[in-house]
Amino acid sequence: MKFAVATVLTALLGFTAPLFLPWWCFAVTSLVIAYTIHQKPLWAFVSGFTGLFLVWGVYAWFIDRQNGHILSQKIGPILKLGSSSLLLVIVTGLVAGLVSGMGALTGSFARK
Amino acid sequence: MRVIPSILCAAITTGLVLVLNVQLPVGGTKTPRLGAFLSPQKGFWQNAEDTSIKYQLQLASDKLQGKVEVYFDDRLVPHVYASQENDAYFVQGYLHAKFRLWQMEFQTYAAAGRLSEIMGEESGGTNFVKIDKMFRRLGMVYAAERSLEQMEADSTTKSQCDAYTAGVNTYISSLSEEDYPVEYKLLDYKPELWTNLKTALFLKFMSYDLAGFEEDFEHTNARSVFTKQEFEALYPYGGALTDPIIPKGAVYYDPEDRMPIPALADSLYFLYKPAAVAAVPDTTKPAAVPDTTVKPDKANGSNNWALSGSKTLSGRPILCNDPHLGLGLPSLWYEMQISTPRYNAYGVSFPGAPAIIIGFNDQCAFGFTNSSRDVRDYYEIRFKDKSMKEYWYNGGWQRTTFRDEVIKVKGGSDRVEHIAMTVWGPVMYDASYPDPLGTGKAYACKWKAHEPSNELRTFTLLDGAKGYIDYLDALSTYKTPGQNMLFAAKSGDIAIRQQGEFPAKWRRQGDFVMPGDDSTFAWRRDIDAEENLTFFNPSRGFLSSANQYAYDTIYPYYLGGSYEVFRGMIINRYLQSMEQATVADMERMQTDNYNVFAELARPVLLNYLNESMLNADEKKYVDIVRAWNLRNDAREKGPTVFKIWWDSLAVCIYGDELAQSRKPMPWPEKVTLLEGMLQGPAYQFADDITTPDVKESVAEMVMKAYKQVVPVLKETESRQKLEWGTYLDAGVRHLLKLPALSRLHLNSGGGEGIINAMKQHHGPSWRMIVELTDRTNAYGVYPGGQQGNPGSKYYDSFVDTWNTGRYYKLQILDKETIKKYKGLSGIMTFSKS
């Protein structure tokens, strides 16, 4: 339950806060959530990671589908990732997930 | 709290954010700020446009005087209906910005010598500081400032530019980070507000592209290596094959009317190598020649032609135009209809400037080709001392003024170009910026584009021209870049005129750098406007221009420049024999791949080649050339073999002469070699001057050239590149040269000297055909798309149509008609607030 709540809140704040603040502000929101809703470090990381992996990954996946993969197939090669749209979507999710997960891990350690 | 792990994790998190929040250097370029770039909320994903998008907008602005409605057709071409003319330019500015903002800004950054601000000192192997220095020293900003004064002195032009700028800025001001075009996100910078100066800079960039080609230093070097006779033979003025725009014999000039050459020219200017001195190849190590110049593409040119009703099936004139420019994505052109109380015009516009540039209205059509005249010269400056504060001119020390041009460099320190201004113009080359020959001397640049002018007046008047008189009025004030302005009207009139402000030059004036000590070598005056001849309703029933000489070389003023021969020749041949012409005939002609140069040159090659000296393996390629249908179609192998062979021949013939200097020299034109070969076997340059005891013949050179290319051809064939389309490897390149944003490897036909004037990344940038029937019957296409956003399906949607020689129908529609249109891709309404 804690895991689900933390993950959902991480996702919600991770989506909302960057609408007004720089993209990386979710590192802070994820930290705060992990501090507030305390879990063991591993679980805090997983929920931080999952929350933002889902926000960025699903959002990117949705945009990419509406776009018929036109842009992702052009940006992939520029980032040396090849022209697989799915890979770019996953990398997008991973980047956000990693930053958020590390933020959450920091929060978890800071509490205990 | 677990102190150590939490600090460690905080540090890792911070580190991650920092790394993802800066541009990282990778392989000579920089990545975007990856975190921001990948963010689906603000980064590139926001540029991935929904493929089912309909562009909707309702905007109110206090900059508008009335209402403007915009309907986008299925190709995303806007049809703009404005109740006030200036409101139309506001909306044009808004639309240019909405669909082409990054390109507009990038082009003006290039013109203003500001690319380093966004690209850094060097990126992807290109040194941007070097390019910026060149544009600054050439006086581009100076030129734009002067022209802007002239433009703003005309209250009509000023209000048009003001409205346009307001439209661009209304769009820019509405943007937040996620809305920026993807290139801003890739390069990590922000758009800045538009100004009328940026419009002037854009127009100067076109002047640079079209009236900036010269080889004055290269010619000056050649002058010291060749005798007068040799020089004239290598770089002739005119030629037997020349077919000028105003036909030979149409106008008579007394040789006495020619501009007199200054008496001092023989001792100070025509400093050819004396005939008595023997040729010596330069065996010294190559001099350290600074590569300080960027040159516009010599092939920047175009075709246009018009048929009078006597030659068409409809009995009405047809006008055709295809400007040959660098093929870029986003395209230089943006297609649109503009309807105002004064006119209905349709055609292509320049993102960066108001008005329709090439197109038609309800009464007439207009198109342009480049005049190719040389309007940029250099004068040697003698400074009193290193401070450059005084220079010698007309018997006294004159004071210079200075322009300090500051080049800001992203991630680096500012560079200041301290440019001395003289009576001639800016001192482009001096001790801090060496000339192409590395002489260490100072040279000022005299360039027509430096002079104040208002070219926009011409375009906005042409958009509303009702007939021939309006056409003449519209172009009467046009100065630079000189253009062959073609016109056709529903009344039946057709006309062409090479319009521009050209210096009245004496023969070879400005081919070499000139002494700047006094006014002896100055441009004495401008050619009178009426001496720019207009060719009107000719009895032969057609007009054409394809960057050839405007007039026969008996014209009293020197037409220095670089001219095409073969496109004009084949166009005139087709038009001469054309009867009952239709739009379909024009489409075939505009995309025609017939190689008239090869028609003339192939027999010369084959006649001189002694095939008995070739083995079966070697003969194979001769057979390909012999069997070739003389068309540069994509699947033909003949054009590839022919081109490689001819290029090799040029090296065999001229390579030894040109090796007499290690500094740059112009390469003789291919028509010069052809005319030389047509003279007979004793062509003077066939002899290899490095073997004084032996006299080589043309036949030996043809054989030598052929033997040299056989291994090249074998290798080309083994790489599957012998077919012309794969050898030419044409493509439309993104302005940042990123392959992923480009359309490369199009397998196109065409080539230099061919109507379909394709080079690898250069060619017909807009093809237009307008039949002036009661209901205008017009067609056009350009290799790009209306949306500059690479994430849009409209980004490159015309490329395949263009590449396969097809066209779209172009229609001036009335508002009520387009409203009912089923496939609209957007509707926008702009109103006064």
PDB file of N, CA and C in Angstrom, chain B residues 21 105 181 296 384 414 448 491 504 710:
ATOM      1  N   ASN B  21      22.009  18.345 -17.118  1.00  0.00           N
ATOM      2  CA  ASN B  21      21.534  19.712 -17.317  1.00  0.00           C
ATOM      3  C   ASN B  21      22.545  20.588 -18.059  1.00  0.00           C
ATOM      4  N   GLU B 105      15.587  32.918 -37.941  1.00  0.00           N
ATOM      5  CA  GLU B 105      16.559  33.502 -37.046  1.00  0.00           C
ATOM      6  C   GLU B 105      17.974  33.028 -37.387  1.00  0.00           C
ATOM      7  N   PRO B 181      10.975  25.780 -31.339  1.00  0.00           N
ATOM      8  CA  PRO B 181      11.333  24.775 -32.349  1.00  0.00           C
ATOM      9  C   PRO B 181      12.464  23.875 -31.846  1.00  0.00           C
ATOM     10  N   PRO B 296      29.818  32.123 -51.885  1.00  0.00           N
ATOM     11  CA  PRO B 296      28.512  31.607 -52.295  1.00  0.00           C
ATOM     12  C   PRO B 296      28.702  30.587 -53.413  1.00  0.00           C
ATOM     13  N   LYS B 384      49.020  54.724 -43.609  1.00  0.00           N
ATOM     14  CA  LYS B 384      50.201  55.467 -43.176  1.00  0.00           C
ATOM     15  C   LYS B 384      50.999  54.623 -42.180  1.00  0.00           C
ATOM     16  N   ASP B 414      34.750  36.970 -26.251  1.00  0.00           N
ATOM     17  CA  ASP B 414      34.367  37.800 -27.400  1.00  0.00           C
ATOM     18  C   ASP B 414      35.564  38.043 -28.317  1.00  0.00           C
ATOM     19  N   LYS B 448      28.268  46.497 -54.442  1.00  0.00           N
ATOM     20  CA  LYS B 448      26.966  47.138 -54.681  1.00  0.00           C
ATOM     21  C   LYS B 448      26.004  46.911 -53.510  1.00  0.00           C
ATOM     22  N   SER B 491      -3.158  40.081 -70.450  1.00  0.00           N
ATOM     23  CA  SER B 491      -3.363  40.906 -71.640  1.00  0.00           C
ATOM     24  C   SER B 491      -2.595  40.344 -72.839  1.00  0.00           C
ATOM     25  N   ALA B 504      29.204  51.032 -64.314  1.00  0.00           N
ATOM     26  CA  ALA B 504      29.624  51.103 -65.722  1.00  0.00           C
ATOM     27  C   ALA B 504      31.115  50.803 -65.760  1.00  0.00           C
ATOM     28  N   VAL B 710      39.962   5.001 -65.989  1.00  0.00           N
ATOM     29  CA  VAL B 710      39.477   3.607 -66.018  1.00  0.00           C
ATOM     30  C   VAL B 710      39.478   2.975 -64.620  1.00  0.00           C
TER      31      VAL B 710
END
